[in-house]
Each structure stands twice: as C-alpha cells, then as structure tokens.
mmCIF file of C-alpha atoms and ligand atoms in Angstrom:
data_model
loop_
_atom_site.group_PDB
_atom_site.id
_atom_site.type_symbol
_atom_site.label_atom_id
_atom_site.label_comp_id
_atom_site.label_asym_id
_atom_site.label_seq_id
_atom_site.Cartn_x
_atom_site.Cartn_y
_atom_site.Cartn_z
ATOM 1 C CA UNK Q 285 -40.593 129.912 -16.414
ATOM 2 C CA UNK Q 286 -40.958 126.037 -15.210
ATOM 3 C CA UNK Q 287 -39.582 124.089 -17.600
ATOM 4 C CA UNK Q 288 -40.968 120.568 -18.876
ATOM 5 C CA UNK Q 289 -39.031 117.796 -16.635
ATOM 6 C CA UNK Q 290 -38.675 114.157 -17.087
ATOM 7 C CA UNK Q 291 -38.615 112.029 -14.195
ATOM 8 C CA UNK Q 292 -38.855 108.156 -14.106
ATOM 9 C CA UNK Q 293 -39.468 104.490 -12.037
ATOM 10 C CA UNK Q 294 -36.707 102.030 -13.107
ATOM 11 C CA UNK Q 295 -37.411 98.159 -11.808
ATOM 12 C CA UNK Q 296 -39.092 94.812 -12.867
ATOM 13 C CA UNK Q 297 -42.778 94.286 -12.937
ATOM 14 C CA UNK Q 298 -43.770 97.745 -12.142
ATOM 15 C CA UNK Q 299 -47.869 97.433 -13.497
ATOM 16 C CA UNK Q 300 -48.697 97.679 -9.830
ATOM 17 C CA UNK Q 301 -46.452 100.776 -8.440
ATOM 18 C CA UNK Q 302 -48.435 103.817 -7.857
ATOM 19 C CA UNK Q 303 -45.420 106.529 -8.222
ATOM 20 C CA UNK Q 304 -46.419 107.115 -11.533
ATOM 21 C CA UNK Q 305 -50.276 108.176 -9.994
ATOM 22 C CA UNK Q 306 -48.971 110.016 -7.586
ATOM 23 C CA UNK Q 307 -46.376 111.969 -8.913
ATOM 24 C CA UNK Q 308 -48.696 113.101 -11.914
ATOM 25 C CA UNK Q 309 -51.555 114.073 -9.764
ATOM 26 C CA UNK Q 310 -49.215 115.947 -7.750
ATOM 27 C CA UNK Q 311 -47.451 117.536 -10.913
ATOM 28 C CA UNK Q 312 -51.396 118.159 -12.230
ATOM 29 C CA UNK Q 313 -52.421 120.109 -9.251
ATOM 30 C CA UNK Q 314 -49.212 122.439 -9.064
ATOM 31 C CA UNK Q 315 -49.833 123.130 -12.799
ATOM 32 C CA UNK Q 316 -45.913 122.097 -13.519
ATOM 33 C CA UNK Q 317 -45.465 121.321 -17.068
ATOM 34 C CA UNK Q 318 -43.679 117.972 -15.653
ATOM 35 C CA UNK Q 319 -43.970 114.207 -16.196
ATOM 36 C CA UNK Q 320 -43.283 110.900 -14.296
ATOM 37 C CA UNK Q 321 -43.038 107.633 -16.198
ATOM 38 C CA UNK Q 322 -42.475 103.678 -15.376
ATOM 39 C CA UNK Q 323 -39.221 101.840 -17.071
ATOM 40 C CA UNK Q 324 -39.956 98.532 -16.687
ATOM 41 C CA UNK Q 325 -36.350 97.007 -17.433
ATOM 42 C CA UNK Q 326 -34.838 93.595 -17.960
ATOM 43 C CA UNK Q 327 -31.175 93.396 -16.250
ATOM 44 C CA UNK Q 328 -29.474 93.191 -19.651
ATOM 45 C CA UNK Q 329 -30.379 96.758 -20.142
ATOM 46 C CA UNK Q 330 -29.770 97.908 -17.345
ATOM 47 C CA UNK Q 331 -26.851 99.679 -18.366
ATOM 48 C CA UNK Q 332 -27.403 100.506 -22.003
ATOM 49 C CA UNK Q 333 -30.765 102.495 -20.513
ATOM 50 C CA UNK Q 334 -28.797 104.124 -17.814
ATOM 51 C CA UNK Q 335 -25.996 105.358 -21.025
ATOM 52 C CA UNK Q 336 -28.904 106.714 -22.703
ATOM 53 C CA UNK Q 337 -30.357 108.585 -19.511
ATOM 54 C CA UNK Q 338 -27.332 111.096 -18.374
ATOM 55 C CA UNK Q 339 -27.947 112.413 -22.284
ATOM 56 C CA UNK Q 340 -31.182 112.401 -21.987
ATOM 57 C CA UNK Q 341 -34.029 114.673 -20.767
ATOM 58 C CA UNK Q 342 -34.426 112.681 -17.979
ATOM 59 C CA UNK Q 343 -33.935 114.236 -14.409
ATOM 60 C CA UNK Q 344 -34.105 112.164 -12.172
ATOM 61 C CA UNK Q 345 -35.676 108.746 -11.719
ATOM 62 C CA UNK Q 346 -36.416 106.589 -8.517
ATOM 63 C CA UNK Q 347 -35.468 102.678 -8.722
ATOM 64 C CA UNK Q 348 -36.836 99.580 -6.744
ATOM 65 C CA UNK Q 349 -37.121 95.785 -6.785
ATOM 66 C CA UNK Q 350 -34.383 93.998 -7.813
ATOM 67 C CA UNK Q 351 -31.878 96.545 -9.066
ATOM 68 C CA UNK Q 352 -31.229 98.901 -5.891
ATOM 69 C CA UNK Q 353 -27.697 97.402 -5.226
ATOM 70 C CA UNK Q 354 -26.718 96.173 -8.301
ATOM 71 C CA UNK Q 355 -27.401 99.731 -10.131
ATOM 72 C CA UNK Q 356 -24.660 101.740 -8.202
ATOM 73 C CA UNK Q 357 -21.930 99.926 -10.300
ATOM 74 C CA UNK Q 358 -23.655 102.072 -12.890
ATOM 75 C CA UNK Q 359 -23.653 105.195 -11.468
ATOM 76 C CA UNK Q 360 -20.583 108.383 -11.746
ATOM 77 C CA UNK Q 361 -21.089 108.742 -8.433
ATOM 78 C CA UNK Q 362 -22.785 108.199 -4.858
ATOM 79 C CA UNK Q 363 -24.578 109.943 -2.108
ATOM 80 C CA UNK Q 364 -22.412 108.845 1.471
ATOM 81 C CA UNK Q 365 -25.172 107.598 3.095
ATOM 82 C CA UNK Q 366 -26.342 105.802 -0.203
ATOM 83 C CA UNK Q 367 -22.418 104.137 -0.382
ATOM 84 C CA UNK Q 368 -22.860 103.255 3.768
ATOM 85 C CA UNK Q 369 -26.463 101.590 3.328
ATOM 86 C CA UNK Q 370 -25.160 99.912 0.227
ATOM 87 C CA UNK Q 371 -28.613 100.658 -1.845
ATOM 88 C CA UNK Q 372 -29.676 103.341 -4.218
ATOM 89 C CA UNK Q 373 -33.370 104.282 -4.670
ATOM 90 C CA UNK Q 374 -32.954 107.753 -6.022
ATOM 91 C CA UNK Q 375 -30.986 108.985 -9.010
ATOM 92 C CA UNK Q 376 -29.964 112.988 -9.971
ATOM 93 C CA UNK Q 377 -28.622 113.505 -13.517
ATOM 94 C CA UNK Q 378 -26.653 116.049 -12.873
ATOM 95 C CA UNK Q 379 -25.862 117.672 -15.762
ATOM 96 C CA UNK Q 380 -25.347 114.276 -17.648
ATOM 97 C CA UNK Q 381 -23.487 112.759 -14.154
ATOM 98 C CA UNK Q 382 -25.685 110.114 -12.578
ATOM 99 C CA UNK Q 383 -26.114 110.775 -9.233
ATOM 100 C CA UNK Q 384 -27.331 107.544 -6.860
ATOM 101 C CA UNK Q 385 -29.083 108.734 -3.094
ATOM 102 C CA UNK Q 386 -30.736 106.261 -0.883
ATOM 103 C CA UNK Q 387 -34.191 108.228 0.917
ATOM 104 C CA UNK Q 388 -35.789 104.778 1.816
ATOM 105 C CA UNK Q 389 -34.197 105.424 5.067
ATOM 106 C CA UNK Q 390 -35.389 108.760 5.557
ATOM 107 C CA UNK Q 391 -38.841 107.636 4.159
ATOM 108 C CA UNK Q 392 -38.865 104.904 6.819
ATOM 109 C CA UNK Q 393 -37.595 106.535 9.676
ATOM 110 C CA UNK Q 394 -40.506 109.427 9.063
ATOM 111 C CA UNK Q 395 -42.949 107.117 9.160
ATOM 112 C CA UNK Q 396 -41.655 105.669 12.725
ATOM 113 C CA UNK Q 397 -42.307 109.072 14.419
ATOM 114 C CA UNK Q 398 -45.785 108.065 15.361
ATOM 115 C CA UNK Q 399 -44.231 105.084 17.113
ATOM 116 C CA UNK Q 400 -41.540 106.535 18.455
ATOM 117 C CA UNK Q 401 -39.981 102.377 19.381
ATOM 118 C CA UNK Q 402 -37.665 102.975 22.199
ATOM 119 C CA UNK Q 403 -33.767 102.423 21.629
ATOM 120 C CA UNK Q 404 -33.892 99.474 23.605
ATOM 121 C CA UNK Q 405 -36.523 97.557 21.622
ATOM 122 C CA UNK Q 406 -35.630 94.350 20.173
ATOM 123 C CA UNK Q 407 -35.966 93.926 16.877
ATOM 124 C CA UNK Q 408 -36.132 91.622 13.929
ATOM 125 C CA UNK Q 409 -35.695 92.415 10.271
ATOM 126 C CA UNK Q 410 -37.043 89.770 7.891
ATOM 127 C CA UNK Q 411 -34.722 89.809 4.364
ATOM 128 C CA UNK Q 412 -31.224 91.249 3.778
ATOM 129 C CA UNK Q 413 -31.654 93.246 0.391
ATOM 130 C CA UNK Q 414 -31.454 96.524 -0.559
ATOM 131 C CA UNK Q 415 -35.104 97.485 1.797
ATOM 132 C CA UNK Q 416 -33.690 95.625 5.021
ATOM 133 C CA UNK Q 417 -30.342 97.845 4.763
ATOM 134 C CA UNK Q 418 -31.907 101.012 4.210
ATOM 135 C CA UNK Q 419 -33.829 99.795 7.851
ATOM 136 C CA UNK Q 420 -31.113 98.990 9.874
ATOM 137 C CA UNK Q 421 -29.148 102.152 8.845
ATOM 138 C CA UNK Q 422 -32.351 104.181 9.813
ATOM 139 C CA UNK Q 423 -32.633 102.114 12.827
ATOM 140 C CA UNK Q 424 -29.187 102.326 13.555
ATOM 141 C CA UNK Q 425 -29.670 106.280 13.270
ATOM 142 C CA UNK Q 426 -32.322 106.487 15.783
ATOM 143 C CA UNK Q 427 -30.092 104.513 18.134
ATOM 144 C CA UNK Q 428 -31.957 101.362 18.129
ATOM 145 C CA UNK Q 429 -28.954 98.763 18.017
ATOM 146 C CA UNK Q 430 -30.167 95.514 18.678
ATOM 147 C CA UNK Q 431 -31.223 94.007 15.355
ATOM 148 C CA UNK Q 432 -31.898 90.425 14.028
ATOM 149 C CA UNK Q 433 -32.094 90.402 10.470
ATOM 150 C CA UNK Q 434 -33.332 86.996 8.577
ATOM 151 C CA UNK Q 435 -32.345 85.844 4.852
ATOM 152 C CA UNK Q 436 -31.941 82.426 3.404
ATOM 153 C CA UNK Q 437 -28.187 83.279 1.750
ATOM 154 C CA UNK Q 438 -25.219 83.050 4.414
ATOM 155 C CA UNK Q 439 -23.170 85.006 1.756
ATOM 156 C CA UNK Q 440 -25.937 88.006 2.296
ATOM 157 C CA UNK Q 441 -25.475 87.579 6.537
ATOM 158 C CA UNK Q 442 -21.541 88.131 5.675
ATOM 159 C CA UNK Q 443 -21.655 91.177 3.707
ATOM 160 C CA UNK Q 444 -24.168 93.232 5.691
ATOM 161 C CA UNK Q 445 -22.481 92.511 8.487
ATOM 162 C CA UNK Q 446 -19.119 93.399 7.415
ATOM 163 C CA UNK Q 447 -21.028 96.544 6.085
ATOM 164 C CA UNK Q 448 -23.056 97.237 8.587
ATOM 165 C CA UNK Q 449 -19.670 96.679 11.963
ATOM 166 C CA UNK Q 450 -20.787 100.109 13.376
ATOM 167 C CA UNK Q 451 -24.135 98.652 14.234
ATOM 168 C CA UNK Q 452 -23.152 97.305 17.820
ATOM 169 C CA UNK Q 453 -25.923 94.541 18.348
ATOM 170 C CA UNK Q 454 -26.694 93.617 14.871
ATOM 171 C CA UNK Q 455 -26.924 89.815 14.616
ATOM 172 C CA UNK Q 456 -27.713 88.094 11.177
ATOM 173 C CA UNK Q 457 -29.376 84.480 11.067
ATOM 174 C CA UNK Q 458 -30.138 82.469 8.515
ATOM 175 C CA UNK Q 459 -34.003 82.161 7.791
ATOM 176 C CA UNK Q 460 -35.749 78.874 9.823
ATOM 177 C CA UNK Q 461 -39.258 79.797 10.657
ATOM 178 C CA UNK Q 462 -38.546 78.372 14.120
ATOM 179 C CA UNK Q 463 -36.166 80.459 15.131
ATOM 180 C CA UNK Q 464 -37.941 83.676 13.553
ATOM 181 C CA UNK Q 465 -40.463 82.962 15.856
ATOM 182 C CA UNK Q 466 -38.391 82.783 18.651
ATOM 183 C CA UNK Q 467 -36.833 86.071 18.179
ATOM 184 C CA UNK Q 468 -39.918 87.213 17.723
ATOM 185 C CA UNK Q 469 -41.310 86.460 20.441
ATOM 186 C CA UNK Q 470 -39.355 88.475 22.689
ATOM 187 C CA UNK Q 471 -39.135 91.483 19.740
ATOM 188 C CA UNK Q 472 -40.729 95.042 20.189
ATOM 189 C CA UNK Q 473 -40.440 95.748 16.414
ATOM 190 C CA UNK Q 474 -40.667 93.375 13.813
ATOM 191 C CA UNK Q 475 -39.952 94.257 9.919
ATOM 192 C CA UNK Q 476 -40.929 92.757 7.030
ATOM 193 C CA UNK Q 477 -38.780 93.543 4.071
ATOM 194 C CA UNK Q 478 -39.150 90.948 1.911
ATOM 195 C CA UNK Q 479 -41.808 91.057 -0.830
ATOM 196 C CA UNK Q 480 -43.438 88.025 0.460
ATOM 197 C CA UNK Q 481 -46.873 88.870 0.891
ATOM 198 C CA UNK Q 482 -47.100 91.256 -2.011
ATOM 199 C CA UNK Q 483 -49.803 91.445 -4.658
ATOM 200 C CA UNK Q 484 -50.725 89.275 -6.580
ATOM 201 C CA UNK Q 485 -49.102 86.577 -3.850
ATOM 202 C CA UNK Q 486 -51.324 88.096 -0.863
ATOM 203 C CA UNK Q 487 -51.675 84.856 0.323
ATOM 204 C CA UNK Q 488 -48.592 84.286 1.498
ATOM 205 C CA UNK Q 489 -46.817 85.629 4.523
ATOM 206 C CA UNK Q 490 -43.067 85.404 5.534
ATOM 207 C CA UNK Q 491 -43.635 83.447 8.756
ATOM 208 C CA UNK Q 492 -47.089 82.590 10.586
ATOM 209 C CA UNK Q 493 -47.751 84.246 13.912
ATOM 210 C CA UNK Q 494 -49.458 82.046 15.622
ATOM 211 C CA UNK Q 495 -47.889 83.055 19.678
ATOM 212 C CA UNK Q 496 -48.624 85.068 21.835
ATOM 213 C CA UNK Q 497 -46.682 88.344 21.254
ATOM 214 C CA UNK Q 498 -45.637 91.059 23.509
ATOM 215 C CA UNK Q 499 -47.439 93.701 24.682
ATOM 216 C CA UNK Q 500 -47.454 97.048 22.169
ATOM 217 C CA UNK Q 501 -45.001 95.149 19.723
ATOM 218 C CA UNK Q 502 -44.565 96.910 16.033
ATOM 219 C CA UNK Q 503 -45.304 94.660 13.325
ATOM 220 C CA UNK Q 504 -43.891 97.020 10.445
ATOM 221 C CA UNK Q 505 -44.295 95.669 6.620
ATOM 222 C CA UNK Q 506 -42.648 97.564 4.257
ATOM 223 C CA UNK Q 507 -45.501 96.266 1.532
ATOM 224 C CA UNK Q 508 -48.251 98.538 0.903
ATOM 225 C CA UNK Q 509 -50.251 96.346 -1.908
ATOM 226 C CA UNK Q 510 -52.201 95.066 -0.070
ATOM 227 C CA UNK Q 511 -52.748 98.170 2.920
ATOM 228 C CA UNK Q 512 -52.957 94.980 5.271
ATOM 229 C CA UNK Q 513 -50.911 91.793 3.934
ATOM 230 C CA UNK Q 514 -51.567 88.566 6.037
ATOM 231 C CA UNK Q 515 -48.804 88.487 8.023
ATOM 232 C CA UNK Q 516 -50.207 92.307 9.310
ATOM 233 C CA UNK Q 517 -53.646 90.758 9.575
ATOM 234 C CA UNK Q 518 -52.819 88.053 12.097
ATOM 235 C CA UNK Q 519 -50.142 90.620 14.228
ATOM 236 C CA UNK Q 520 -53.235 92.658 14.617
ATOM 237 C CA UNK Q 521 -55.105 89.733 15.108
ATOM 238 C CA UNK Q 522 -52.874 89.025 18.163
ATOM 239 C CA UNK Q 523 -53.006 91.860 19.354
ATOM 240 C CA UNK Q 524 -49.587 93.699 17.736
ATOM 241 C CA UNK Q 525 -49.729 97.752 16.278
ATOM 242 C CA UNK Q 526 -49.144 96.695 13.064
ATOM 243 C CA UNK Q 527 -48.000 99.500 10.278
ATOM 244 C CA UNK Q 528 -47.892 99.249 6.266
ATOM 245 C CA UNK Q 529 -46.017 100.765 3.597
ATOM 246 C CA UNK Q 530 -48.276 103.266 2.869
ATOM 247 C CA UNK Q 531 -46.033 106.277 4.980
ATOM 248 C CA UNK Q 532 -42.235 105.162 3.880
ATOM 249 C CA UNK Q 533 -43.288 105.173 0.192
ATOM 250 C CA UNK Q 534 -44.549 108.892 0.285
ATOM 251 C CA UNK Q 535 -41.995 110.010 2.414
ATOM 252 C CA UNK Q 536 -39.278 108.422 0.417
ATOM 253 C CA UNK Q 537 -41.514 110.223 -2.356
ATOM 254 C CA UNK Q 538 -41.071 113.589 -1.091
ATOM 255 C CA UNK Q 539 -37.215 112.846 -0.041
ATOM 256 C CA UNK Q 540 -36.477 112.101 -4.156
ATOM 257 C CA UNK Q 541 -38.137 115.090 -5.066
ATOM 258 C CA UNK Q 542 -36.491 117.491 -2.848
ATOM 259 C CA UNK Q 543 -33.380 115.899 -4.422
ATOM 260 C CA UNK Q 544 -34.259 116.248 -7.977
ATOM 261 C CA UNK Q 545 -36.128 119.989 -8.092
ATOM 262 C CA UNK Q 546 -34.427 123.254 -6.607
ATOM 263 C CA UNK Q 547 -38.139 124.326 -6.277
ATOM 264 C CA UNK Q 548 -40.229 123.752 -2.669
ATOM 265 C CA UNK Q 549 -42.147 120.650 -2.762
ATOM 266 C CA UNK Q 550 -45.717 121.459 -1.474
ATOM 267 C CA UNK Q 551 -45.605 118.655 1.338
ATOM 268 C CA UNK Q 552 -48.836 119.034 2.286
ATOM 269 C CA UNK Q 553 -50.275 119.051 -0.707
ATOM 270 C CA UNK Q 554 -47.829 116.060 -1.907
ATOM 271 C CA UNK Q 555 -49.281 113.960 1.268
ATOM 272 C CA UNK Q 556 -52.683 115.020 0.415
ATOM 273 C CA UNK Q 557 -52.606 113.957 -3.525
ATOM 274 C CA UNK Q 558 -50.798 110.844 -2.274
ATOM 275 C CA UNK Q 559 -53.252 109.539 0.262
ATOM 276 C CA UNK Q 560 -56.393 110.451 -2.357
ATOM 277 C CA UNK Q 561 -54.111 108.327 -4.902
ATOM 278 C CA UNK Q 562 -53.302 105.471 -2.725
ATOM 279 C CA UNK Q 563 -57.242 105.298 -1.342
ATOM 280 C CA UNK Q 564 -58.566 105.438 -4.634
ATOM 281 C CA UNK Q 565 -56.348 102.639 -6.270
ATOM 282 C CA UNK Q 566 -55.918 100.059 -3.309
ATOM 283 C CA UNK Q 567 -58.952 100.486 -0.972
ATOM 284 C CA UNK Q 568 -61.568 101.021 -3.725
ATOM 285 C CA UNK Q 569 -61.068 98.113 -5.323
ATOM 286 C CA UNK Q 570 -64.090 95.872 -6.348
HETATM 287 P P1 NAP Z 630 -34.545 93.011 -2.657
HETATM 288 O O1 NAP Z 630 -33.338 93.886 -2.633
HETATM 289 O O2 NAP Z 630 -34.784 92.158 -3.843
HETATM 290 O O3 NAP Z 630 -34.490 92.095 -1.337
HETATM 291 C C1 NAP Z 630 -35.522 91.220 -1.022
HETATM 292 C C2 NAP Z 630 -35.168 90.420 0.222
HETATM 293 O O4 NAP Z 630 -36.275 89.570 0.493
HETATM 294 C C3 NAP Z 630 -33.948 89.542 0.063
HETATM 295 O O5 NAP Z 630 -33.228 89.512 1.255
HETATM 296 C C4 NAP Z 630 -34.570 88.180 -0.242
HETATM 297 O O6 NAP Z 630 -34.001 87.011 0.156
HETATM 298 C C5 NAP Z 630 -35.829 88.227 0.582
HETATM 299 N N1 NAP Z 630 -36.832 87.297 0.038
HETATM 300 C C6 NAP Z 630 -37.395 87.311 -1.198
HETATM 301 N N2 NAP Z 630 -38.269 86.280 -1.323
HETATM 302 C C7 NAP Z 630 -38.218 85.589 -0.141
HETATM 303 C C8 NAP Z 630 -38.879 84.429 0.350
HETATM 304 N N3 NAP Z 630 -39.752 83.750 -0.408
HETATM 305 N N4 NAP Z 630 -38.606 84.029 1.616
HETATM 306 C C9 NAP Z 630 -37.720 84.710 2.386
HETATM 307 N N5 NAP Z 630 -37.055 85.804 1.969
HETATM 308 C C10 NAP Z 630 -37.311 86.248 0.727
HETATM 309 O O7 NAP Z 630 -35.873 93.877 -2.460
HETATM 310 P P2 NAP Z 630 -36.042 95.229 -1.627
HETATM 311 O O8 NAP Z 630 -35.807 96.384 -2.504
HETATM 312 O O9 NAP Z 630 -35.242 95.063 -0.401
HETATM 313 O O10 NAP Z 630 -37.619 95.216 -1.305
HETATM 314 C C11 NAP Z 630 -38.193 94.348 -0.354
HETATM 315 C C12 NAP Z 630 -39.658 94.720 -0.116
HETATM 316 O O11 NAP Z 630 -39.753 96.007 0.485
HETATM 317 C C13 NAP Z 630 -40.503 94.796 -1.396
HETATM 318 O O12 NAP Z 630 -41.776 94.283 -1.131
HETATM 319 C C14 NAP Z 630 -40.596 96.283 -1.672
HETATM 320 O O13 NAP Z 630 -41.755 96.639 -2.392
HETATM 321 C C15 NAP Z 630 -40.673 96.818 -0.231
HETATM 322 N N6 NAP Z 630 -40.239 98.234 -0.141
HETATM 323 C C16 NAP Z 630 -41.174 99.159 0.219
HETATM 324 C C17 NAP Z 630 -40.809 100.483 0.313
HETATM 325 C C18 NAP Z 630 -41.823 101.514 0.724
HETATM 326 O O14 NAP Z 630 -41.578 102.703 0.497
HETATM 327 N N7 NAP Z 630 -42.915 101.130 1.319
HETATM 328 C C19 NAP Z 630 -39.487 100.884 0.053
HETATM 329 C C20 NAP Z 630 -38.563 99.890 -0.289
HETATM 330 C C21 NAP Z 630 -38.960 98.573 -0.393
HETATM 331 P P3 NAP Z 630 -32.564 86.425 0.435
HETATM 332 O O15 NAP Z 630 -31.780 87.477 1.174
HETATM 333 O O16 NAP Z 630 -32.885 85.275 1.290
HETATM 334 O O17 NAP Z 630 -32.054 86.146 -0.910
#
C-alpha cells in the first residue's frame, strides 16, 4: 500500500506559485493518498524549519526565490551537479538526511528542445542568482559556450565566474541598459532570469527592446505569471520567438518528483494536469 506523503514549497511570497495546484491535482487524479503544501518562510527560520523537517513527515520539498543558494549551508549533503551550479531547488529527506538537487537545469534545458538554439548562438543571460546559474550550466551542457550574463553586483560577476571557469566564453558585465542592448543586438538567445516583470509588477521589464533584433532570435523568460510579461510582448512584437516559463516549471516539476518517489511518475498525465492547472489559473483570469 501507498502510503500518505508530505511534500512541500519553501520561499518568500509564495500566494502566487501554482506547485501547490498542480501537484494536488496530479496527486487527486492518481488517487495517491499524498499532499503538497506552501512554506512561506522568513530567513530567520530558515534553519529552525529545515531542523524540524529531516524529523518530520516531510519528504521532500522544492525551494525558490530568494533562498536557493543560501539554503545549501543547511543541508547534510548535496547533489554534484547541485554543488557545480551552486543552487538547490529540490530537497530529499532521506531518512532524516537532507538531501539538496538542482532540476531547474534539467527543467530548462527540456523546454529548449523545441528550439533546439545552435551551439554557436550568442547569448545573454539577464541576473546572476540562483535561476541564471542553473541556465548557464544547462547551456553550458548543451555546448552553447558563449554567454553574457548581466547583474548589478560586481561581487556576483566574480563568483560565478570563478564558479562557472569551465564555461569557455562566459563573460559577466555589470547591468547598464546600454550595453544590454548592445549584446543583444547581435544575441540568438536572450534570458531573462530576473523576476523583473513578475506579477503583481507586470509592468515592468528588465530592459526595453526597442531595435531591431536578429532574425529567429530566442527571447526566453524564465517568468510564467504573466504567460507573456512585457519584455516577451515587445520581442514578439519585433519580431523575436519568444518562450515563457510555463515548460521549465513543469519539467523541473516532474525532475523533483522522480527524485522524491521510487514510484513512476505518470508524465503524461503530470503534463496534462499541469497545463489544465496553469490555463485555468493564469489565462482565465477576469
Ligand atoms: P534570485 O536567486 O533571487 O536571483 C535574482 C536575480 O535577478 C539576481 O541576479 C538579481 O540581481 C536580479 N534582479 C532582481 N531584481 C532586479 C532588478 N530590478 N534589476 C536587475 N536585476 C534584478 O532568484 P532566482 O531564483 O534566480 O529567480 C529569478 C527568476 O526566475 C524569478 O522570476 C523566478 O520565478 C524565475 N524562475 C522560474 C523558474 C521556472 O521553472 N519557470 C525556475 C527558476 C526561477 P543582482 O544579481 O543584480 O543582485
């Protein structure tokens, strides 16, 4: 028999995450006696939570915005691709050991198939936190090397470079709107991992596009509330493939869960209760 499983969101300001919807409709439908729930955390307990949790009924829990690089201090031990990319999003209690993973890369280089970028595409990442790494590593992986990556903290451009020496052409600037552009310009794949643009501040975008871009670019933004941010509205508007969230947050979905339960995940039933979800919640609203 199936037993009754606890698994979790940890992060700030979660009212607006849909991995709670999905995860229960998903859990509904396969008739498993198991249950996903938000932890909406300040930092100061952070850790006291995470003490409780390997004791706990708890089995596994995903984590996002801010606490995916801050939480592996926490953790008894980490995933090697988690430790390279230098962010957690996934954690296993293993038998009261918590374990940290990282599947944003897998969830985001899934969701590139369709575009298939070619290795010599170049690219800019907007931000430098724990979304941006789990990018360039998957980039990185599919052998796309030259990277421009954007933040406003020199300190940031240091570390992930220093982390990030084995990918050859990776270049980090710090963020001027002008220069964006430029790289831009020339760029066959552009990323937006920073949450500006997300609900409730959909009116802002991380840099206006307002060039002419080149043909067949990518304009890629991690954000998926709204399905179309502005800054995805005017790269379609100039012409640009432009791709949301949407993909890399149910693929990252179905990555955690293969982690946390020894049973087969029903993918096509996961993508289907996932799409019905995400419709319903961000595309039927009034
Ligand atoms: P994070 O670790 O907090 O990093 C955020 C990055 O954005 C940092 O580099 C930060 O700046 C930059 N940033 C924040 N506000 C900015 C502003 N006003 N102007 C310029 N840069 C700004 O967050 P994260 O976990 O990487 O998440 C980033 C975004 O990706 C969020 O919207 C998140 O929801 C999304 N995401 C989506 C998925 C998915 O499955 N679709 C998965 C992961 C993340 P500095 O470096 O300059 O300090």
């Amino acid at each position: 028999m199936i037993k009754r499983r606890l698994f979790g969101l940890l992060g700030m300001k979660l009212e607006h995450s849909l991995s709670a919807l999905i995860f229960n409709s998903y859990f509904r439908r396969k008739n498993l006696d198991y249950r996903y729930q938000l932890f909406d955390l300040s930092s100061q307990n952070l850790h006291q939570f995470l003490k409780k949790a390997s004791s706990s009924p708890l089995s596994g829990l995903n984590v996002t915005i801010p606490y995916k690089e801050r939480i592996m201090a926490y953790l008894d031990e980490i995933e090697g691709k988690a430790k390279i990319i230098g962010s957690v999003n996934v954690i296993h209690n293993e038998k009261g050991k918590l374990k940290g993973f990282n599947t944003d890369y897998k969830g985001f280089m899934r969701s590139l198939k369709n575009f298939r970028p070619g290795v010599r595409s170049q690219t800019v990442v907007l931000g430098g936190g724990g979304a941006a790494r789990s990018v360039i590593y998957a980039l990185h992986s599919l052998g796309i090397e030259k990277i421009t990556f954007f933040t406003r903290s020199a300190e940031r451009i240091k570390r992930l470079k220093d982390d990030f020496s084995f990918v050859t052409g990776l270049e980090g600037q710090l963020w001027k709107e002008n220069k964006i552009k430029e790289k831009s310009r020339k760029a066959g794949l552009i990323i937006n991992a920073t949450p500006v643009g997300m609900f409730p501040g959909e009116r802002c975008s991380p840099f206006m596009i307002d060039f002419r871009m080149r043909k067949n670019v990518l304009v890629y933004d991690l954000i998926y509330n709204p399905p179309e941010t502005r800054f995805l509205k005017e790269a379609r508007s100039r012409g640009a493939v432009t791709e949301n969230g949407i993909r890399m947050l149910i693929f990252q979905a179905i990555e955690s869960f293969k982690i946390w339960a020894k049973e087969a995940l029903d993918e096509a039933l996961f993508l289907k209760t996932s799409e019905e979800v995400i419709h319903a919640s961000l595309y039927n609203r009034g």
